[in-house]
Short mmCIF file of C-alpha atoms in Angstrom, two decimals:
data_model
loop_
_atom_site.label_atom_id
_atom_site.label_comp_id
_atom_site.label_asym_id
_atom_site.label_seq_id
_atom_site.Cartn_x
_atom_site.Cartn_y
_atom_site.Cartn_z
CA MET R 362 18.40 -44.08 4.13
CA ALA R 363 17.88 -47.52 5.98
CA ASN R 364 16.09 -48.08 9.09
CA GLY R 365 19.55 -48.38 10.92
CA GLU R 366 20.98 -45.40 9.63
CA ASN R 367 17.46 -43.55 10.33
CA TYR R 368 18.07 -44.48 14.24
CA ALA R 369 21.46 -43.17 14.34
CA TRP R 370 20.74 -40.42 13.18
CA LEU R 371 17.42 -40.24 15.56
CA GLN R 372 20.25 -41.16 18.56
CA LEU R 373 22.80 -38.53 17.74
CA LEU R 374 19.47 -35.68 17.78
CA VAL R 375 18.45 -36.97 20.98
CA ASP R 376 21.61 -37.10 22.65
CA THR R 377 22.81 -33.96 21.64
CA SER R 378 20.02 -32.26 22.76
CA PHE R 379 20.49 -29.76 25.23
CA ALA R 380 16.77 -30.74 27.08
CA SER R 381 16.65 -33.99 29.33
CA ARG R 382 14.62 -36.15 27.54
CA PHE R 383 13.52 -39.61 28.76
CA LEU R 384 11.29 -42.68 27.55
CA ILE R 385 8.88 -44.51 29.76
CA GLY R 386 6.90 -47.33 29.20
CA SER R 387 3.36 -48.25 30.19
CA ASP R 388 4.70 -49.10 33.86
CA ALA R 389 5.99 -46.07 34.23
CA LYS R 390 9.70 -47.15 34.32
CA ILE R 391 12.48 -45.14 32.13
CA LEU R 392 13.29 -47.18 28.98
CA PHE R 393 15.53 -44.39 27.41
CA ALA R 394 17.65 -41.63 28.77
CA ASN R 395 19.62 -38.91 26.60
CA ALA R 396 23.13 -37.79 27.54
CA ALA R 397 21.57 -34.30 28.90
CA ALA R 398 19.56 -36.39 31.65
CA GLU R 399 22.56 -38.05 32.51
CA SER R 400 24.42 -34.93 32.79
CA LEU R 401 21.57 -33.03 35.08
CA PHE R 402 20.65 -35.73 37.05
CA GLY R 403 23.82 -37.17 37.69
CA TYR R 404 22.75 -41.24 37.18
CA SER R 405 24.35 -42.60 33.94
CA ALA R 406 21.98 -44.35 31.56
CA ASP R 407 22.67 -47.84 32.71
CA GLU R 408 21.30 -46.45 36.42
CA LEU R 409 18.44 -44.58 35.04
CA VAL R 410 16.69 -47.45 32.72
CA GLY R 411 14.59 -49.60 34.49
CA LYS R 412 13.92 -47.63 37.13
CA PRO R 413 10.78 -45.39 37.60
CA ILE R 414 10.26 -42.08 36.60
CA ASP R 415 9.94 -40.66 39.72
CA ILE R 416 13.74 -41.47 40.57
CA ILE R 417 14.38 -37.95 38.79
CA PHE R 418 11.62 -35.85 41.25
CA SER R 419 11.82 -34.71 44.61
CA SER R 420 9.91 -36.25 47.26
CA ALA R 421 8.75 -32.66 48.36
CA SER R 422 6.31 -32.40 45.34
CA ASP R 423 2.98 -33.67 45.21
CA GLN R 424 1.74 -33.35 41.65
CA THR R 425 0.95 -36.68 41.01
CA LEU R 426 -1.55 -37.55 38.47
CA ALA R 427 -2.95 -41.17 36.64
CA LEU R 428 -2.90 -40.87 33.09
CA PRO R 429 -4.83 -42.89 31.05
CA GLN R 430 -1.67 -43.70 28.76
CA LEU R 431 -0.07 -45.37 31.45
CA ASP R 432 -0.78 -48.30 34.30
CA SER R 433 0.22 -46.72 37.29
CA PRO R 434 0.08 -42.93 38.81
CA VAL R 435 3.24 -40.78 38.11
CA ARG R 436 4.36 -37.08 38.99
CA LEU R 437 3.48 -36.31 35.69
CA ILE R 438 0.62 -34.06 33.72
CA SER R 439 0.07 -34.80 30.17
CA GLY R 440 -0.07 -31.73 27.73
CA ASP R 441 0.97 -28.08 28.79
CA ASP R 442 4.47 -27.93 30.41
CA GLN R 443 4.32 -28.15 34.61
CA GLU R 444 6.69 -26.51 36.81
CA ILE R 445 7.75 -29.76 39.42
CA ARG R 446 10.54 -30.10 41.90
CA GLY R 447 13.47 -32.66 40.84
CA LYS R 448 16.27 -34.02 42.40
CA THR R 449 19.86 -35.42 41.66
CA LYS R 450 21.57 -38.36 42.58
CA ASP R 451 23.47 -36.53 45.54
CA SER R 452 19.85 -35.48 46.63
CA SER R 453 20.26 -31.87 44.90
CA GLU R 454 17.02 -30.16 44.76
CA LEU R 455 15.99 -28.90 41.12
CA SER R 456 13.88 -26.73 39.75
CA LEU R 457 12.11 -28.28 36.57
CA ARG R 458 9.94 -27.65 33.84
CA VAL R 459 8.26 -30.90 32.66
CA GLY R 460 6.49 -31.65 29.19
CA VAL R 461 4.79 -34.82 28.94
CA SER R 462 3.77 -36.30 24.58
CA PRO R 463 1.96 -39.63 24.70
CA ILE R 464 3.65 -41.78 21.31
CA ARG R 465 1.83 -44.69 20.39
CA THR R 466 2.99 -47.35 18.01
CA LEU R 467 1.76 -50.50 17.45
CA THR R 468 3.58 -52.58 19.99
CA GLY R 469 1.89 -50.22 22.76
CA THR R 470 1.92 -46.36 24.20
CA PHE R 471 5.06 -44.71 25.56
CA LEU R 472 5.64 -41.57 26.89
CA ALA R 473 8.29 -39.21 26.17
CA VAL R 474 8.93 -36.84 28.66
CA THR R 475 11.38 -33.72 28.01
CA VAL R 476 12.55 -31.74 30.69
CA PHE R 477 14.53 -28.47 31.31
CA ASP R 478 16.09 -27.06 34.27
CA ILE R 479 14.96 -24.14 35.25
CA THR R 480 16.83 -23.57 38.74
CA LYS R 481 18.93 -20.64 37.74
CA TYR R 482 15.65 -19.15 36.08
CA LYS R 483 13.69 -19.49 39.25
CA GLN R 484 16.33 -18.20 41.01
CA ILE R 485 16.96 -15.01 39.76
CA GLU R 486 12.81 -14.76 39.81
CA LYS R 487 13.08 -14.62 43.86
CA GLU R 488 16.01 -12.56 43.93
CA LEU R 489 14.15 -10.36 41.44
CA ARG R 490 10.81 -10.13 43.52
CA GLU R 491 12.89 -9.62 46.93
CA ARG R 492 15.05 -6.66 45.44
CA ALA R 493 11.30 -5.47 44.36
CA SER R 494 10.05 -5.88 47.59
CA LEU R 495 13.00 -4.29 49.25
CA LEU R 496 12.50 -1.43 46.64
CA GLU R 497 9.43 -0.79 47.69
CA ALA R 498 10.10 -0.97 51.97
CA ALA R 499 12.77 1.82 50.98
CA ASN R 500 10.46 4.00 48.87
CA GLN R 501 8.01 4.01 51.54
CA LYS R 502 11.03 4.37 54.19
CA ILE R 503 12.33 7.44 52.40
CA SER R 504 8.86 8.74 51.66
CA ARG R 505 8.22 8.55 55.78
CA PHE R 506 11.78 10.18 56.16
CA ALA R 507 10.96 12.95 53.98
CA TYR R 508 7.66 13.77 55.18
CA LEU R 509 9.31 13.85 59.32
CA ALA R 510 12.11 15.92 57.77
CA SER R 511 10.23 18.56 55.85
CA HIS R 512 7.54 18.22 58.86
CA ASP R 513 10.17 18.85 61.79
CA LEU R 514 11.90 21.39 59.51
CA GLN R 515 9.06 23.49 59.47
CA GLU R 516 8.62 24.88 62.65
CA PRO R 517 12.00 26.21 63.19
CA LEU R 518 11.99 27.64 59.44
CA ARG R 519 8.67 29.34 60.41
CA LYS R 520 9.76 30.90 63.79
CA ILE R 521 12.95 32.22 61.76
CA ALA R 522 10.62 34.02 59.01
CA ALA R 523 8.13 35.18 62.14
CA PHE R 524 11.02 36.64 64.20
CA ALA R 525 13.29 37.33 61.82
CA SER R 526 10.14 40.10 60.75
CA LEU R 527 9.66 40.89 64.31
CA LEU R 528 13.35 41.90 65.00
CA LYS R 529 13.31 43.99 61.50
CA THR R 530 10.14 45.82 63.43
CA ALA R 531 12.15 46.29 66.77
CA LEU R 532 15.17 48.07 64.84
CA ALA R 533 13.31 49.67 62.85
CA GLU R 534 11.27 51.42 65.98
CA GLY R 535 14.07 51.15 68.50
CA ASP R 536 12.50 48.43 70.76
CA GLY R 537 15.71 46.88 72.40
CA PRO R 538 14.28 44.01 74.63
CA THR R 539 12.00 42.84 71.55
CA ALA R 540 14.81 43.05 69.23
CA ALA R 541 16.88 41.31 71.54
CA HIS R 542 14.43 38.62 72.11
CA ALA R 543 13.74 38.29 68.43
CA SER R 544 17.06 37.84 67.57
CA GLU R 545 17.58 35.40 70.61
CA VAL R 546 14.80 33.06 69.20
CA VAL R 547 16.31 33.13 65.41
CA SER R 548 19.46 32.66 66.65
CA HIS R 549 18.19 29.59 68.55
CA SER R 550 15.69 28.43 65.98
CA ALA R 551 18.85 27.91 62.96
CA ALA R 552 20.48 26.11 65.53
CA ARG R 553 17.95 23.75 65.84
CA ALA R 554 17.64 23.54 61.88
CA ARG R 555 21.26 23.33 61.72
CA ASP R 556 21.45 20.21 64.54
CA LEU R 557 18.46 18.57 62.30
CA VAL R 558 19.99 19.01 58.96
CA THR R 559 23.19 17.57 60.83
CA GLY R 560 21.00 14.58 61.88
CA MET R 561 19.63 13.56 58.64
CA LEU R 562 23.28 13.64 56.83
CA ASP R 563 24.29 11.32 59.72
CA TYR R 564 21.31 8.85 59.65
CA CYS R 565 22.14 9.01 55.87
CA LEU R 566 25.24 8.26 56.04
CA SER R 567 24.85 5.65 58.85
CA SER R 568 22.16 3.76 56.35
CA SER R 569 24.13 3.68 52.94
CA SER R 570 27.66 3.67 53.58
CA ALA R 571 29.33 0.47 53.34
CA PRO R 572 31.73 -0.25 56.70
CA ASN R 573 35.53 -0.08 56.73
CA LEU R 574 35.65 -3.34 58.65
CA GLU R 575 39.17 -3.43 61.04
CA ILE R 576 39.54 -5.08 64.49
CA ILE R 577 39.51 -2.36 66.86
CA ASP R 578 39.70 -1.93 70.90
CA VAL R 579 36.11 -1.54 72.36
CA ARG R 580 37.44 -0.15 75.75
CA GLU R 581 39.97 2.20 73.59
CA GLU R 582 37.06 3.60 71.72
CA ILE R 583 34.77 4.43 74.48
CA ASN R 584 37.21 6.48 75.98
CA GLN R 585 38.22 7.81 73.17
CA VAL R 586 34.35 8.73 72.78
CA LEU R 587 34.03 9.87 76.31
CA ASP R 588 36.94 12.04 76.06
CA ASP R 589 34.89 13.94 72.48
CA LEU R 590 32.12 14.09 75.10
CA SER R 591 33.90 15.65 77.60
CA GLU R 592 32.51 19.22 77.46
CA PRO R 593 28.39 17.97 77.40
CA ILE R 594 29.78 15.27 80.40
CA LEU R 595 31.03 18.44 82.37
CA GLU R 596 28.29 20.57 81.88
CA SER R 597 26.21 17.94 83.23
CA GLY R 598 28.34 16.61 86.06
CA ALA R 599 27.62 13.20 84.86
CA LYS R 600 28.69 9.84 86.07
CA ILE R 601 29.87 7.52 83.40
CA GLN R 602 31.72 4.30 84.54
CA ASN R 603 33.72 2.35 81.15
CA LEU R 604 33.90 -1.20 82.53
CA VAL R 605 34.76 -2.96 79.24
CA ALA R 606 37.42 -5.04 79.87
CA LYS R 607 40.80 -4.95 77.80
CA ASN R 608 41.41 -6.44 74.90
CA VAL R 609 37.88 -6.97 73.38
CA LYS R 610 37.89 -6.59 70.31
CA VAL R 611 34.91 -5.89 67.41
CA LYS R 612 34.85 -6.02 63.54
CA ALA R 613 33.63 -3.12 62.64
CA ASP R 614 33.93 0.92 60.78
CA ARG R 615 35.65 2.63 63.69
CA LEU R 616 34.33 5.78 62.53
CA GLN R 617 30.70 4.49 62.49
CA PHE R 618 31.66 2.56 66.11
CA MET R 619 32.33 5.82 67.41
CA ARG R 620 29.12 7.66 65.72
CA LEU R 621 27.08 4.93 67.64
CA LEU R 622 28.66 4.78 71.20
CA SER R 623 28.43 8.60 71.08
CA ASN R 624 24.62 8.26 70.05
CA LEU R 625 23.75 5.61 72.76
CA ILE R 626 26.04 7.49 75.66
CA THR R 627 24.41 11.28 74.68
CA ASN R 628 21.17 9.85 74.72
CA SER R 629 21.61 8.50 78.07
CA LEU R 630 23.24 12.29 79.23
CA LYS R 631 20.37 14.01 77.80
CA PHE R 632 17.49 11.43 79.54
CA HIS R 633 18.45 12.17 83.25
CA LYS R 634 15.97 12.96 86.38
CA ASP R 635 15.17 16.27 87.24
CA GLY R 636 17.73 17.48 89.75
CA GLU R 637 19.58 14.45 89.41
CA SER R 638 23.14 14.43 87.20
CA PRO R 639 23.16 11.72 84.50
CA ASP R 640 24.84 8.35 85.79
CA VAL R 641 25.76 6.19 83.14
CA THR R 642 27.69 2.69 82.65
CA VAL R 643 29.10 1.17 79.85
CA SER R 644 29.96 -2.57 79.89
CA ALA R 645 30.12 -5.92 77.56
CA SER R 646 30.72 -9.40 77.31
CA ASP R 647 32.98 -11.32 75.25
CA ASP R 648 32.03 -15.12 74.31
CA ALA R 649 34.73 -16.37 72.05
CA GLY R 650 32.38 -18.34 70.55
CA TYR R 651 29.66 -15.55 69.89
CA GLY R 652 31.26 -12.10 69.97
CA VAL R 653 30.49 -9.41 71.64
CA GLU R 654 27.45 -7.73 73.98
CA LEU R 655 27.58 -4.21 74.88
CA PHE R 656 25.76 -2.59 77.06
CA VAL R 657 24.93 1.46 77.69
CA GLN R 658 22.88 1.64 81.41
CA ASP R 659 21.45 4.98 82.73
CA LYS R 660 19.80 5.59 85.80
CA GLY R 661 17.46 8.03 83.71
CA ILE R 662 13.81 8.98 83.28
CA GLY R 663 13.17 5.60 81.31
CA PHE R 664 10.11 4.97 78.95
CA GLU R 665 7.52 2.46 78.44
CA PRO R 666 8.13 -1.00 77.25
CA ALA R 667 5.94 -1.19 74.46
CA GLN R 668 7.86 2.25 73.15
CA ALA R 669 11.20 0.01 72.50
CA GLU R 670 10.89 -0.32 69.17
CA ASP R 671 9.46 2.83 68.61
CA ILE R 672 12.55 5.18 69.61
CA PHE R 673 14.89 3.49 67.02
CA GLU R 674 12.29 5.10 64.13
CA PRO R 675 13.66 8.37 62.52
CA PHE R 676 12.43 11.69 64.30
CA ALA R 677 10.89 9.38 66.94
CA ARG R 678 10.66 11.77 70.41
CA LEU R 679 8.72 10.55 73.20
CA ARG R 680 5.75 13.20 73.63
CA SER R 681 5.70 13.32 77.53
CA TYR R 682 9.56 14.60 77.25
CA SER R 683 9.57 16.55 74.32
CA ASN R 684 10.63 19.76 76.06
CA ILE R 685 14.26 17.56 75.85
CA PRO R 686 16.63 18.62 73.17
CA GLY R 687 17.35 16.66 70.40
CA ASN R 688 16.56 15.92 66.78
CA GLY R 689 15.41 12.28 67.18
CA ILE R 690 17.66 10.78 65.08
CA GLY R 691 20.91 9.94 67.24
CA LEU R 692 18.99 6.41 67.81
CA ALA R 693 17.55 5.86 64.28
CA ALA R 694 21.65 6.30 63.51
CA VAL R 695 22.11 3.34 65.94
CA ARG R 696 19.81 1.10 64.71
CA ALA R 697 21.25 1.75 61.11
CA ILE R 698 24.84 1.56 61.87
CA CYS R 699 23.86 -2.24 63.18
CA ARG R 700 22.17 -2.98 60.56
CA GLN R 701 24.56 -2.40 57.91
CA HIS R 702 27.39 -4.17 60.23
CA GLY R 703 25.14 -7.29 60.74
CA TRP R 704 24.44 -6.81 64.18
CA THR R 705 21.13 -6.17 66.36
CA VAL R 706 20.36 -3.19 69.33
CA LYS R 707 17.63 -3.29 71.78
CA ALA R 708 16.84 -1.29 74.45
CA GLU R 709 14.47 -2.60 78.07
CA SER R 710 13.35 0.49 80.01
CA GLN R 711 10.53 1.05 82.49
CA PRO R 712 9.46 4.58 83.21
CA GLY R 713 11.88 5.98 85.91
CA GLN R 714 14.16 2.97 86.05
CA GLY R 715 16.60 3.73 83.41
CA ALA R 716 16.94 2.40 80.38
CA THR R 717 19.26 -0.13 78.97
CA PHE R 718 21.03 -0.55 75.73
CA LYS R 719 22.10 -3.71 74.57
CA VAL R 720 24.59 -3.90 70.75
CA GLU R 721 24.93 -7.45 70.46
CA ALA R 722 27.82 -8.17 67.42
CA PRO R 723 28.57 -11.88 66.81
CA ILE R 724 31.27 -13.29 65.45
CA GLU R 725 29.41 -14.35 62.28
CA PRO R 726 27.19 -10.99 61.43
CA ARG R 727 23.69 -11.34 59.67
CA LYS R 728 23.98 -10.57 56.02
CA PRO R 729 23.52 -6.39 55.92
CA PRO R 730 20.49 -5.84 53.97
CA GLU R 731 20.99 -4.58 50.43
CA THR R 732 20.51 -0.47 50.03
CA LEU R 733 18.40 0.24 47.01
CA THR R 734 17.55 3.57 45.89
CA PRO R 735 14.15 4.51 45.67
CA ILE R 736 13.46 5.70 41.81
CA ALA R 737 9.33 5.91 43.05
CA PRO R 738 8.45 9.41 43.30
CA LEU R 739 8.39 10.51 47.57
CA VAL R 740 4.60 10.79 48.51
CA PRO R 741 3.70 12.45 51.53
CA ALA R 742 1.98 10.41 54.00
CA ALA R 743 -1.79 10.86 54.59
CA ARG R 744 -1.27 11.94 57.82
CA GLU R 745 1.45 12.19 60.52
CA PRO R 746 2.71 8.84 61.80
CA ALA R 747 3.22 8.54 65.87
CA ARG R 748 6.36 10.38 67.05
CA PRO R 749 7.92 8.78 70.19
CA ARG R 750 11.49 9.46 71.51
#
């Protein structure tokens, strides 16, 4: 082939390459850029030729090294491929893998620069790391949940086994009072176990069910929940005020939102002061530019500020109030529901001064966390974690 034909074939080979290719001279300026380089970086060949090679590298990149083949330092390292940040004509950031090869000719030394766009690969790599981290956190969470669930279930099951045996003996001996007491303990323990299982199912549903969103009226839903809770409200003599204005709307899963309200109000009903009826107020602020803030306030026994996060953990029960009925899952389910909606829930309190629970439901909620199915075996924790409220 003639030299001209050889050059034409070489030009075709370079221009049809998927990789971006540059030729730079001893002054670190671009002498040639192929079609892939034009497409990737958004410049025409005419715009690139004569410009420093740094034009395609991000100012955030700090890989600068003087090469013996060139008269000026550039953001490249000769030899092994290097990962470096790049930028396009419109300043979009890229992740690049760059290879440099010296070309020595009779007229001087040049550098052939090959650039691969690995932006998508790096994004996938980042997502894989994030999912691995989520999976590890999910495994740890489910391990702790399983440990606490089994621990809490052991107590009523142990009582059922022990007092069922006592009941059998008492009946055989005709001991009526002992049989009646044993029967009562068995019934109470069975109810306790049932409540724990129901609470666990409630929590799991709250944590894993994708919300079916619709626009709902907050005041109407509160009234419905109060109607559903009419029996415990009457039994406790509670005073409950619904101060939420009409037409305050929130985008939520109706059933999950009602469960959230029910759990918050039930919590306030339980933790009242001795000798006093529960006093609970439900209110909301509606900011058209932000969203809805829902408040459930009570005048109950309260808790230490340091425990404001602990109470949202599954099976969390404050030791000082362990005599108060409950399975320690209600508030954990509230937080799980909030997370599924991209909301937040916070608690504020002082001992003896009641508690305030605040649910923030912004118009543009945070992205709900991904739900991952744990694949590692459930390994019980080495020791029982702290068990607050």
